[in-house]
Tab-separated table of N, CA and C in Angstrom:
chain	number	residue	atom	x	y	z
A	1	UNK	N	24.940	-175.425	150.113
A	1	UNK	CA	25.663	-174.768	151.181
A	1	UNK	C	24.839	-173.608	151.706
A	2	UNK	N	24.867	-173.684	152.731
A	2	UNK	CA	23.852	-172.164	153.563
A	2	UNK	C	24.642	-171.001	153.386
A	3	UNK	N	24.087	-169.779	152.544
A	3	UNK	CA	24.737	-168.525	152.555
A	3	UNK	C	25.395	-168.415	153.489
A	4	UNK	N	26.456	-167.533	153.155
A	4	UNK	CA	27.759	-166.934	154.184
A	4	UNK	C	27.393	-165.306	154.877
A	5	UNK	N	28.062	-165.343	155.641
A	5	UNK	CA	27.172	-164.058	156.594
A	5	UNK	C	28.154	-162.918	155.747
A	6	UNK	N	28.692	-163.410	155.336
A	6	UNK	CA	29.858	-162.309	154.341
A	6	UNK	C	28.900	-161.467	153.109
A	7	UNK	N	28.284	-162.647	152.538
A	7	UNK	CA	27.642	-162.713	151.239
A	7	UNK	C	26.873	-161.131	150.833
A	8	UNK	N	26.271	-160.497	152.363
A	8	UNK	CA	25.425	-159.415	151.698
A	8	UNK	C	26.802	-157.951	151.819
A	9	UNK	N	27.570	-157.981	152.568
A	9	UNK	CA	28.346	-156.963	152.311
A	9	UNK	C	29.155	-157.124	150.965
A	10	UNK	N	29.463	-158.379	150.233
A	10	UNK	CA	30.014	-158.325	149.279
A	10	UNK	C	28.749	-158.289	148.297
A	11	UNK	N	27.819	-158.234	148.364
A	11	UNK	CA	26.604	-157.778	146.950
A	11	UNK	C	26.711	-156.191	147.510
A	12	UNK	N	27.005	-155.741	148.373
A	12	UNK	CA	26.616	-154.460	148.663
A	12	UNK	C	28.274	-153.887	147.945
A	13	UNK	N	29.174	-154.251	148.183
A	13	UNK	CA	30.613	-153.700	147.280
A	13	UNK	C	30.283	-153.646	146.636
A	14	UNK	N	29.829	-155.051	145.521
A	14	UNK	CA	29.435	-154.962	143.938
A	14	UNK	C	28.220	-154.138	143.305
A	15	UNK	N	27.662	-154.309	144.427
A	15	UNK	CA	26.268	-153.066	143.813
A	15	UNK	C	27.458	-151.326	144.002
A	16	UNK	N	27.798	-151.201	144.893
A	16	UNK	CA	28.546	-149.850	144.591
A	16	UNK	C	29.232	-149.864	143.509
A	17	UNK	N	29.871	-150.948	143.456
A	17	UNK	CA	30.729	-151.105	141.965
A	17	UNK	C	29.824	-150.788	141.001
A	18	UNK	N	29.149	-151.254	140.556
A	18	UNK	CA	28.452	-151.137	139.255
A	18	UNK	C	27.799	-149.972	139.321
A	19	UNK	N	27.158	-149.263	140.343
A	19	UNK	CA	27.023	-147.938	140.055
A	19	UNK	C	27.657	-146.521	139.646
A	20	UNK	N	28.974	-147.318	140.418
A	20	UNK	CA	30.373	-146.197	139.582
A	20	UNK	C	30.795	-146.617	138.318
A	21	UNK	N	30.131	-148.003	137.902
A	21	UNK	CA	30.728	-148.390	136.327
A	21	UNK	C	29.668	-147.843	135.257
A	22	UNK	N	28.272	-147.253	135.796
A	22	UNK	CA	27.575	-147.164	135.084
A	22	UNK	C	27.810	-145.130	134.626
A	23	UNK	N	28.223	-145.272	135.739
A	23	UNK	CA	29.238	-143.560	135.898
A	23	UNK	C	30.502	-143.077	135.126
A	24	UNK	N	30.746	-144.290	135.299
A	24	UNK	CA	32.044	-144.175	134.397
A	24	UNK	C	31.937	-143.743	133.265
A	25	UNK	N	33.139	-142.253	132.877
A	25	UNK	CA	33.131	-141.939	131.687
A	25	UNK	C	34.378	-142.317	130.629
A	26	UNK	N	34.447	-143.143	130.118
A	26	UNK	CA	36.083	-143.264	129.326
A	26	UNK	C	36.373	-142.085	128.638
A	27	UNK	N	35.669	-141.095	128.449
A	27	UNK	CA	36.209	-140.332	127.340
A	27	UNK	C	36.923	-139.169	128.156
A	28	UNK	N	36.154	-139.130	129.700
A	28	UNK	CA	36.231	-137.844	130.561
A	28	UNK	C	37.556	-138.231	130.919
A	29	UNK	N	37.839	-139.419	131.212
A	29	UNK	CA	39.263	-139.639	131.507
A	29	UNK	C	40.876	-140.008	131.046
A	30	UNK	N	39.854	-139.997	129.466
A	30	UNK	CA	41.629	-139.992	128.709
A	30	UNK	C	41.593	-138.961	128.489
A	31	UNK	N	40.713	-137.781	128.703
A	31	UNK	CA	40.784	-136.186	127.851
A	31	UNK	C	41.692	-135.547	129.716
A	32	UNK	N	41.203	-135.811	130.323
A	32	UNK	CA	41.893	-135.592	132.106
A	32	UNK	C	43.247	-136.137	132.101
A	33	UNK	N	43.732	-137.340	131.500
A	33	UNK	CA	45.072	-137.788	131.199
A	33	UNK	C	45.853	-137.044	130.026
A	34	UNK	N	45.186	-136.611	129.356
A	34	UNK	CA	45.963	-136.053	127.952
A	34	UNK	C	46.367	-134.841	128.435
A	35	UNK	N	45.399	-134.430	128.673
A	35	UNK	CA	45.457	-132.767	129.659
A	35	UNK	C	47.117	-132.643	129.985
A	36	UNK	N	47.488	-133.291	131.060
A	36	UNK	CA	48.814	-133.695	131.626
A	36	UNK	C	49.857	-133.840	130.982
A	37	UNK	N	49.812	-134.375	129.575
A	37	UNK	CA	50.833	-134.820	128.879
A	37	UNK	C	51.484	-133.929	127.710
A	38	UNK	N	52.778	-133.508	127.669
A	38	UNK	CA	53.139	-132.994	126.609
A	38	UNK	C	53.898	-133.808	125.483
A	39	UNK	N	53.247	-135.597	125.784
A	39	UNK	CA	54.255	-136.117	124.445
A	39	UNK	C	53.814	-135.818	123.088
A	40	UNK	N	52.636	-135.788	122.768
A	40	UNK	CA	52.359	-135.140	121.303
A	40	UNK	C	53.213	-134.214	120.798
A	41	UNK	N	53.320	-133.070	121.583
A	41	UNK	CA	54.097	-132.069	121.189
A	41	UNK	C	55.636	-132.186	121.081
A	42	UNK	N	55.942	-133.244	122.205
A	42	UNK	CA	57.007	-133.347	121.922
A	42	UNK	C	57.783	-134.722	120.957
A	43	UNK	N	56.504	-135.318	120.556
A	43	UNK	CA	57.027	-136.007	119.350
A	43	UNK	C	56.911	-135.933	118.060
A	44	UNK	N	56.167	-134.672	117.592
A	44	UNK	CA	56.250	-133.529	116.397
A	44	UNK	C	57.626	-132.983	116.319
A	45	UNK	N	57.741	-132.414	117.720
A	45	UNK	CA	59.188	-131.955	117.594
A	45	UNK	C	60.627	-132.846	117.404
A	46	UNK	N	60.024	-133.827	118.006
A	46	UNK	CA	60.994	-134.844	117.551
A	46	UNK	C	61.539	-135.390	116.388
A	47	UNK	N	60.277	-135.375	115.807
A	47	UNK	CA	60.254	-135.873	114.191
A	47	UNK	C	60.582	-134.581	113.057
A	48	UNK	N	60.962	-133.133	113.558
A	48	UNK	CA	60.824	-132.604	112.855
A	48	UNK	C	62.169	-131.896	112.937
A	49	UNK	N	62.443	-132.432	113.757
A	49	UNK	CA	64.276	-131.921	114.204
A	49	UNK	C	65.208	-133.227	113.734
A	50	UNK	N	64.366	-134.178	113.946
A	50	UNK	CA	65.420	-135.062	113.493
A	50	UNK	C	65.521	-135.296	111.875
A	51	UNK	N	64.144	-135.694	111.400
A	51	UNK	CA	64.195	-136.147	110.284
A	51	UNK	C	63.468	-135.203	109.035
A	52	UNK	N	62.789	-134.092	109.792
A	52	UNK	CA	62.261	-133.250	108.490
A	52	UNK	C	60.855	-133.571	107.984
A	53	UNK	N	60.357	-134.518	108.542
A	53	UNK	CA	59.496	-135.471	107.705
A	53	UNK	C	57.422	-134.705	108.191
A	54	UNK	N	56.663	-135.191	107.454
A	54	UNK	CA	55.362	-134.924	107.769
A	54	UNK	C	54.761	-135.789	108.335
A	55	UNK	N	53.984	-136.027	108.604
A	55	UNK	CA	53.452	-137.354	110.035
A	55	UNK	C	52.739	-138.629	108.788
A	56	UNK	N	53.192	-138.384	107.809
A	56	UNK	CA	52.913	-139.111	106.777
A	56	UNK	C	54.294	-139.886	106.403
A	57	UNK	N	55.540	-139.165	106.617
A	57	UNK	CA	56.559	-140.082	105.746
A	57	UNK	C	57.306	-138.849	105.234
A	58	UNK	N	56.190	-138.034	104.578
A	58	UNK	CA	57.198	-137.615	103.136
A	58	UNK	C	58.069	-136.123	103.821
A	59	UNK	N	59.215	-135.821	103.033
A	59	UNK	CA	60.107	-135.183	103.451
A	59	UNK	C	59.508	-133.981	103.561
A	60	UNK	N	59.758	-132.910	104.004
A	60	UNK	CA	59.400	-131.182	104.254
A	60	UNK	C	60.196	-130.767	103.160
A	61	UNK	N	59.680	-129.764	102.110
A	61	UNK	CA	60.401	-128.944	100.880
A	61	UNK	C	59.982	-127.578	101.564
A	62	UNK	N	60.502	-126.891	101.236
A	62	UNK	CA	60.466	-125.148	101.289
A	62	UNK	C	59.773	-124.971	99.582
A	63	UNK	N	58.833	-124.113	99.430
A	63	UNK	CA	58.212	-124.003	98.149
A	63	UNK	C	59.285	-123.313	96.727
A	64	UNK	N	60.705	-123.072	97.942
A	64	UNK	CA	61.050	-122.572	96.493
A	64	UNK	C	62.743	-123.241	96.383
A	65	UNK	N	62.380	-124.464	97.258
A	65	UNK	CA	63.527	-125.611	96.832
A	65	UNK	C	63.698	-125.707	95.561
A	66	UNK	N	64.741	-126.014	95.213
A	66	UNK	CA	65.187	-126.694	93.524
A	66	UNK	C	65.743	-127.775	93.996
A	67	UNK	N	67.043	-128.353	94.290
A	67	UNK	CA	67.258	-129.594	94.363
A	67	UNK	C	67.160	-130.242	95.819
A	68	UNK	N	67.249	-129.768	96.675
A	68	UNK	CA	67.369	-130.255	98.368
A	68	UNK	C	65.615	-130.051	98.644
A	69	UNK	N	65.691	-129.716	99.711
A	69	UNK	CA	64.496	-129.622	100.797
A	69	UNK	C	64.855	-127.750	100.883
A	70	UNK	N	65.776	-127.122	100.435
A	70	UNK	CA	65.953	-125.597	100.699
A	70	UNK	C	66.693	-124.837	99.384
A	71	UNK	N	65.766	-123.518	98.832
A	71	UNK	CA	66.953	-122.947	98.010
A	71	UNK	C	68.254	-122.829	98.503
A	72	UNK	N	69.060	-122.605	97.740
A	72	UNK	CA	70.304	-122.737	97.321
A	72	UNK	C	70.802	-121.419	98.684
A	73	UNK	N	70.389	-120.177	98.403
A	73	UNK	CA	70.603	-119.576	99.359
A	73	UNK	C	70.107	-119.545	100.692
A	74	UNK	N	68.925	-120.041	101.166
A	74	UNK	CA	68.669	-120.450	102.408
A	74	UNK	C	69.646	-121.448	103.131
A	75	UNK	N	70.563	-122.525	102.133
A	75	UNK	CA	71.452	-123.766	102.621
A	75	UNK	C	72.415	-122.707	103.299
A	76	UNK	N	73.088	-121.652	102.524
A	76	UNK	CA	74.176	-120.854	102.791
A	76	UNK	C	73.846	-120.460	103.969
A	77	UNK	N	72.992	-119.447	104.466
A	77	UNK	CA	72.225	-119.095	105.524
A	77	UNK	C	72.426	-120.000	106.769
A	78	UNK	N	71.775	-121.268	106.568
A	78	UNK	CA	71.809	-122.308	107.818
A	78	UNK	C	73.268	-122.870	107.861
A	79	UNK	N	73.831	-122.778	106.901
A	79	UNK	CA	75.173	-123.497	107.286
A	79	UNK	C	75.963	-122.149	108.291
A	80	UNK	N	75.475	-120.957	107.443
A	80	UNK	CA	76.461	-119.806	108.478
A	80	UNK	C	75.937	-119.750	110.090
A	81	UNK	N	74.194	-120.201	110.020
A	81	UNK	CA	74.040	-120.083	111.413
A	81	UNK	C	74.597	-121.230	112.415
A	82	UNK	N	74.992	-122.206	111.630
A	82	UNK	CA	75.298	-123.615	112.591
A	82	UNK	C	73.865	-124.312	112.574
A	83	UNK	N	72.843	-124.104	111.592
A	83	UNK	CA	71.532	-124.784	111.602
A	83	UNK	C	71.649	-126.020	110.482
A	84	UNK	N	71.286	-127.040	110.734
A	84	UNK	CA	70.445	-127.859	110.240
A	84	UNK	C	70.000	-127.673	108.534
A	85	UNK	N	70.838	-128.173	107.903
A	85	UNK	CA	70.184	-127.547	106.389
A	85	UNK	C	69.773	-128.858	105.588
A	86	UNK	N	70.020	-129.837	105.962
A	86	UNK	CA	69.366	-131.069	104.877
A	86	UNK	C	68.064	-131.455	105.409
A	87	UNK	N	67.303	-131.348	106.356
A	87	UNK	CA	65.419	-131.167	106.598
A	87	UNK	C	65.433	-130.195	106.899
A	88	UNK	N	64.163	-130.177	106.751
A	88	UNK	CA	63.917	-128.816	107.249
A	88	UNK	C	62.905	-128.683	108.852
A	89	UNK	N	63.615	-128.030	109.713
A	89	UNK	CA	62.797	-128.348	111.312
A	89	UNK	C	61.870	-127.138	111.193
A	90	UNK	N	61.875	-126.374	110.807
A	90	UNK	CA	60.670	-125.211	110.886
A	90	UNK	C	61.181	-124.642	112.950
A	91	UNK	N	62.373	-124.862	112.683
A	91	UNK	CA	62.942	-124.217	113.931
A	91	UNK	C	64.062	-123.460	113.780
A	92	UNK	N	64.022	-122.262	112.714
A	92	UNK	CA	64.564	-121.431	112.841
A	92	UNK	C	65.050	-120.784	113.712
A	93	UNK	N	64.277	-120.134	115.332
A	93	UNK	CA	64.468	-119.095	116.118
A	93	UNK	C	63.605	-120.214	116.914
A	94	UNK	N	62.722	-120.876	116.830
A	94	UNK	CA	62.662	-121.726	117.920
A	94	UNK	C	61.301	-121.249	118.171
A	95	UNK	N	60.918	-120.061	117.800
A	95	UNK	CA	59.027	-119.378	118.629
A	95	UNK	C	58.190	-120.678	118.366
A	96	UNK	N	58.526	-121.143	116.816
A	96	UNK	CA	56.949	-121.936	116.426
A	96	UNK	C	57.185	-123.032	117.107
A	97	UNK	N	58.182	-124.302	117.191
A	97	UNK	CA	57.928	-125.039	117.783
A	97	UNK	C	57.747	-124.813	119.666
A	98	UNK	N	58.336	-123.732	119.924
A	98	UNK	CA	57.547	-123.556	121.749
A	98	UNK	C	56.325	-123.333	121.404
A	99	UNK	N	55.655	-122.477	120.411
A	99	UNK	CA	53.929	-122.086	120.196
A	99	UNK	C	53.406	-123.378	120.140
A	100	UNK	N	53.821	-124.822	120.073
A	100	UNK	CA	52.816	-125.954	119.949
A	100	UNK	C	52.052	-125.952	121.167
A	101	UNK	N	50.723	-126.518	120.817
A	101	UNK	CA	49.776	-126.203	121.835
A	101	UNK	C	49.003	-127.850	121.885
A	102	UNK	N	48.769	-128.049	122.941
A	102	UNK	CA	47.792	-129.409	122.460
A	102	UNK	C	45.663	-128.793	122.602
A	103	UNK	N	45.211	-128.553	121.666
A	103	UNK	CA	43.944	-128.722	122.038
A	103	UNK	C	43.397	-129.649	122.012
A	104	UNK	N	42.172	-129.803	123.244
A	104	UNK	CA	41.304	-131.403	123.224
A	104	UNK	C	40.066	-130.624	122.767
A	105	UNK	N	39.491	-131.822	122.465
A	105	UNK	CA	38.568	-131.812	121.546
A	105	UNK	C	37.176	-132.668	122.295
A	106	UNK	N	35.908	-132.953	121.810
A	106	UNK	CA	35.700	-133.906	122.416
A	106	UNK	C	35.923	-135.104	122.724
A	107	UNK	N	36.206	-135.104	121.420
A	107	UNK	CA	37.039	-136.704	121.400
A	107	UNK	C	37.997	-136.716	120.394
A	108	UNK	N	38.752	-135.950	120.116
A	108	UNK	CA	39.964	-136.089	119.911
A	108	UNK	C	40.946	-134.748	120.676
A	109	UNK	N	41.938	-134.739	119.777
A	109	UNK	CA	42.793	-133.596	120.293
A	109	UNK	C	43.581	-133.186	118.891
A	110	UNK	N	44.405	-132.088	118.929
A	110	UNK	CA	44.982	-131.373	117.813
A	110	UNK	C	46.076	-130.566	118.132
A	111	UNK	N	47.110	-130.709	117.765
A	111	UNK	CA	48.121	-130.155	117.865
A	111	UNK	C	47.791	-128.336	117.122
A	112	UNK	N	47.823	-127.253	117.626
A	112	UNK	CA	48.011	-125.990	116.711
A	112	UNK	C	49.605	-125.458	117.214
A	113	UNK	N	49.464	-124.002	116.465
A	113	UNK	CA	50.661	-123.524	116.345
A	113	UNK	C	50.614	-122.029	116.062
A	114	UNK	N	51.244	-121.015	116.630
A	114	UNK	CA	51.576	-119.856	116.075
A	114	UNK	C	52.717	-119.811	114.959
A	115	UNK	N	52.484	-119.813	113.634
A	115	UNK	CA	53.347	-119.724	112.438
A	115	UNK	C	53.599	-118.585	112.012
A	116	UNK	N	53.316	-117.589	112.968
A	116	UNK	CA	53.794	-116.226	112.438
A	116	UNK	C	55.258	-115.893	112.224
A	117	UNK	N	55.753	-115.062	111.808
A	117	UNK	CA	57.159	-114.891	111.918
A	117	UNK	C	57.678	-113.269	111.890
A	118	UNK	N	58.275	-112.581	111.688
A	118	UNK	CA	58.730	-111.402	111.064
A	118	UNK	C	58.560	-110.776	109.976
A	119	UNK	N	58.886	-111.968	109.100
A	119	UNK	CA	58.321	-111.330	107.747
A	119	UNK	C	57.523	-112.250	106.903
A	120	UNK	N	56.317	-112.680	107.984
A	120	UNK	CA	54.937	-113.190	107.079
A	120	UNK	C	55.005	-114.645	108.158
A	121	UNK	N	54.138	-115.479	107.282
A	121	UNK	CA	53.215	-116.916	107.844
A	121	UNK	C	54.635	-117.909	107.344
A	122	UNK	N	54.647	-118.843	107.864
A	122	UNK	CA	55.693	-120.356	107.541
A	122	UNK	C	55.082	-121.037	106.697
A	123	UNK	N	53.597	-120.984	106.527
A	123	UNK	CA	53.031	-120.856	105.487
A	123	UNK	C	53.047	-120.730	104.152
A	124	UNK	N	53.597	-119.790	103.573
A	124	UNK	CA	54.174	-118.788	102.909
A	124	UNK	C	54.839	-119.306	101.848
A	125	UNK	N	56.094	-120.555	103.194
A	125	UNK	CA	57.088	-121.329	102.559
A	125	UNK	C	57.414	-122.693	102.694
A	126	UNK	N	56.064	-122.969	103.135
A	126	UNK	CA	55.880	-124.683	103.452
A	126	UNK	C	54.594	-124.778	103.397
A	127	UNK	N	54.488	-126.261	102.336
A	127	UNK	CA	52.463	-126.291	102.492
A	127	UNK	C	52.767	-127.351	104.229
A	128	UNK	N	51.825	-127.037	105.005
A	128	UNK	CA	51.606	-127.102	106.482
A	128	UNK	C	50.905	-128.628	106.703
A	129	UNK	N	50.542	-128.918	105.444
A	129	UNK	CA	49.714	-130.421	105.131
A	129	UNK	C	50.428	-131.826	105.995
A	130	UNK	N	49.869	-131.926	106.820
A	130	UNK	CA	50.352	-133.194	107.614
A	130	UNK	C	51.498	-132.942	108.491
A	131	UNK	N	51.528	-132.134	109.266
A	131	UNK	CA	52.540	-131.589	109.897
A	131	UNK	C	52.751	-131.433	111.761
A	132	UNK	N	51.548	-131.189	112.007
A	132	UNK	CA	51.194	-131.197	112.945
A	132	UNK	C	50.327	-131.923	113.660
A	133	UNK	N	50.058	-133.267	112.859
A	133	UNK	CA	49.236	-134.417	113.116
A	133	UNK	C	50.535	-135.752	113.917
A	134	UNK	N	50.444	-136.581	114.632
A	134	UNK	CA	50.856	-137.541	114.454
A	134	UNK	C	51.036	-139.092	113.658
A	135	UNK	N	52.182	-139.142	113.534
A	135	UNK	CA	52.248	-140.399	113.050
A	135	UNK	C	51.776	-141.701	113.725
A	136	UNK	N	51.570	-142.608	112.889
A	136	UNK	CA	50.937	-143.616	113.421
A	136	UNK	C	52.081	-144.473	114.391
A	137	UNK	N	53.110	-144.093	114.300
A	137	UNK	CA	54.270	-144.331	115.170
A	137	UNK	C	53.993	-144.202	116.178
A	138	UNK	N	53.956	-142.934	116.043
A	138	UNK	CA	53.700	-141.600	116.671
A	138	UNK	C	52.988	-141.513	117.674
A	139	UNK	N	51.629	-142.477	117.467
A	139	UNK	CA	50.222	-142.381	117.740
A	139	UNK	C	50.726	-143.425	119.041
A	140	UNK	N	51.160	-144.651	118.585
A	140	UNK	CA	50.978	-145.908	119.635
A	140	UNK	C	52.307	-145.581	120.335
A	141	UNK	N	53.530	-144.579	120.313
A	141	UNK	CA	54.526	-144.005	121.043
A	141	UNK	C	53.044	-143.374	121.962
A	142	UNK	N	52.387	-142.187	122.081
A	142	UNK	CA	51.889	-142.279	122.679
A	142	UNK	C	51.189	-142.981	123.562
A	143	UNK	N	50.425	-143.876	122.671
A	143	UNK	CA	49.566	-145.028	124.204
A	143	UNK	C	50.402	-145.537	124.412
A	144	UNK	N	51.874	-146.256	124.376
A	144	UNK	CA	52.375	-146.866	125.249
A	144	UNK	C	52.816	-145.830	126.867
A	145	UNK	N	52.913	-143.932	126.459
A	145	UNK	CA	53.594	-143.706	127.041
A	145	UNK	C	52.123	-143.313	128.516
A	146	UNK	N	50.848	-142.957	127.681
A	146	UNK	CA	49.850	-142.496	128.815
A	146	UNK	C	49.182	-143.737	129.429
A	147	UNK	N	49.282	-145.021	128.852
A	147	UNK	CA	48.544	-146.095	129.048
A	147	UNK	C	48.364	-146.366	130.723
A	148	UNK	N	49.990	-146.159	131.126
A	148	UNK	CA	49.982	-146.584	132.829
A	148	UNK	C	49.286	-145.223	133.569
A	149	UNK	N	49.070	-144.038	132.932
A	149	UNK	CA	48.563	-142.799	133.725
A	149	UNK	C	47.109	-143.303	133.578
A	150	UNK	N	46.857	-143.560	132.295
A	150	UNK	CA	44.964	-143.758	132.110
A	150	UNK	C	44.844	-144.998	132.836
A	151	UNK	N	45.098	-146.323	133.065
A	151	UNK	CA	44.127	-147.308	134.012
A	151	UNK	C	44.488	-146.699	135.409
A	152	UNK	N	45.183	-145.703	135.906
A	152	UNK	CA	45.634	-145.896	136.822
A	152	UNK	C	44.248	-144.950	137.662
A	153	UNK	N	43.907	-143.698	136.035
A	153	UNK	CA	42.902	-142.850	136.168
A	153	UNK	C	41.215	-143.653	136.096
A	154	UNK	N	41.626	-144.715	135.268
A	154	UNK	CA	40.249	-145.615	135.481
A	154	UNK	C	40.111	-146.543	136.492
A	155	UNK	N	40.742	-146.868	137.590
A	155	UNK	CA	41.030	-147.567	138.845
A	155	UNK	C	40.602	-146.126	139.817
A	156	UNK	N	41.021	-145.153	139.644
A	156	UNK	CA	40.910	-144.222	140.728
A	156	UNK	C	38.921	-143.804	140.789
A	157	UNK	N	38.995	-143.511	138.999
A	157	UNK	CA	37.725	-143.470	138.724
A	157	UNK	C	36.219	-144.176	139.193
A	158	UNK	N	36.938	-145.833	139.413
A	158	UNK	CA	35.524	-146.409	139.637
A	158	UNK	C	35.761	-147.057	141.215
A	159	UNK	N	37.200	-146.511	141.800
A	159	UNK	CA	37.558	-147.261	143.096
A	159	UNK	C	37.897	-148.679	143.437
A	160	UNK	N	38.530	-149.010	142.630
A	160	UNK	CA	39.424	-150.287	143.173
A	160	UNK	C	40.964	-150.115	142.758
C-alpha cells in the first residue's frame, strides 16, 4: 500500500509522545498527588478512634494499664469526661491528632506528630511503636482512594 499523507503527522505526535515519556517522572507525580491528600492522616485517625489499634493489629496499652488498655483511674476520668475508655485514641483534647502532618519524602512519606502535652510527651505513656504508620489496609484504602487523581496526573503529565 503507498504511504498515507496522514502517516508523517502521526510519527510526528508519536515522536512528541515519547519525548514527554522519556520526561516523565512517576515519582514527581505521586509525591504532587499525595501533596493534595489528607487520607493518611485521616485513616490513622480513623483507626485510632475507632478501634485503638497500631497499624500492626495489636491493641494500644497505656504503660501503666493493669487489666484494660487504661489504669483503673484514668477509666474513671474518661468515663466522667464522656470519653472513650476501652481503646485508647490518644485524643484526649484533640491537639495531637489535629498536629498529624503528612511529610514526603523522596520516595516515601511519613506521618509525624506533635505529642507534647501539659504535663510531658504521650510518650511517657504509650510506646509510639507502629502508630503512625499505615496499615496495610490502610495502605491499598489509600491507592484505591488517589489512584483516579494519579493517572489522571500521568495523562496530564505526558498529554493525552
Amino acid at each position: 500500500y503507498p504511504p498515507s499523507k496522514q502517516t508523517p503527522g502521526f510519527k510526528g505526535k508519536l515522536s512528541d509522545l515519547l519525548k514527554r515519556l522519556e520526561k516523565f517522572n512517576p515519582d514527581k507525580v505521586l509525591t504532587e498527588v499525595l501533596k493534595e491528600t489528607k487520607k493518611p492522616e485521616e485513616l490513622i485517625k480513623d483507626r485510632l478512634n475507632k478501634k485503638g489499634l497500631r497499624s500492626t493489629g495489636e491493641v494500644i496499652k497505656t504503660k501503666r494499664a493493669h487489666r484494660g488498655v487504661y489504669a483503673n483511674r484514668t477509666i474513671f476520668i474518661k468515663i466522667k469526661k464522656g470519653q472513650p475508655y476501652k481503646h485508647v485514641t490518644l485524643k484526649d483534647t484533640g491537639e495531637f491528632q489535629k498536629s498529624f502532618e503528612k511529610k514526603l519524602l523522596k520516595d516515601a512519606f511519613q506521618v509525624e506528630a506533635n505529642s507534647k502535652k501539659p504535663d510531658g510527651m504521650i510518650e511517657d505513656n504509650v510506646n509510639f511503636e507502629n502508630i503512625l504508620n499505615l496499615s496495610e489496609n490502610e495502605l491499598s484504602e489509600l491507592v484505591k482512594e488517589i489512584k483516579p487523581d494519579y493517572l489522571e496526573a500521568v495523562r496530564d503529565s505526558i498529554g493525552v
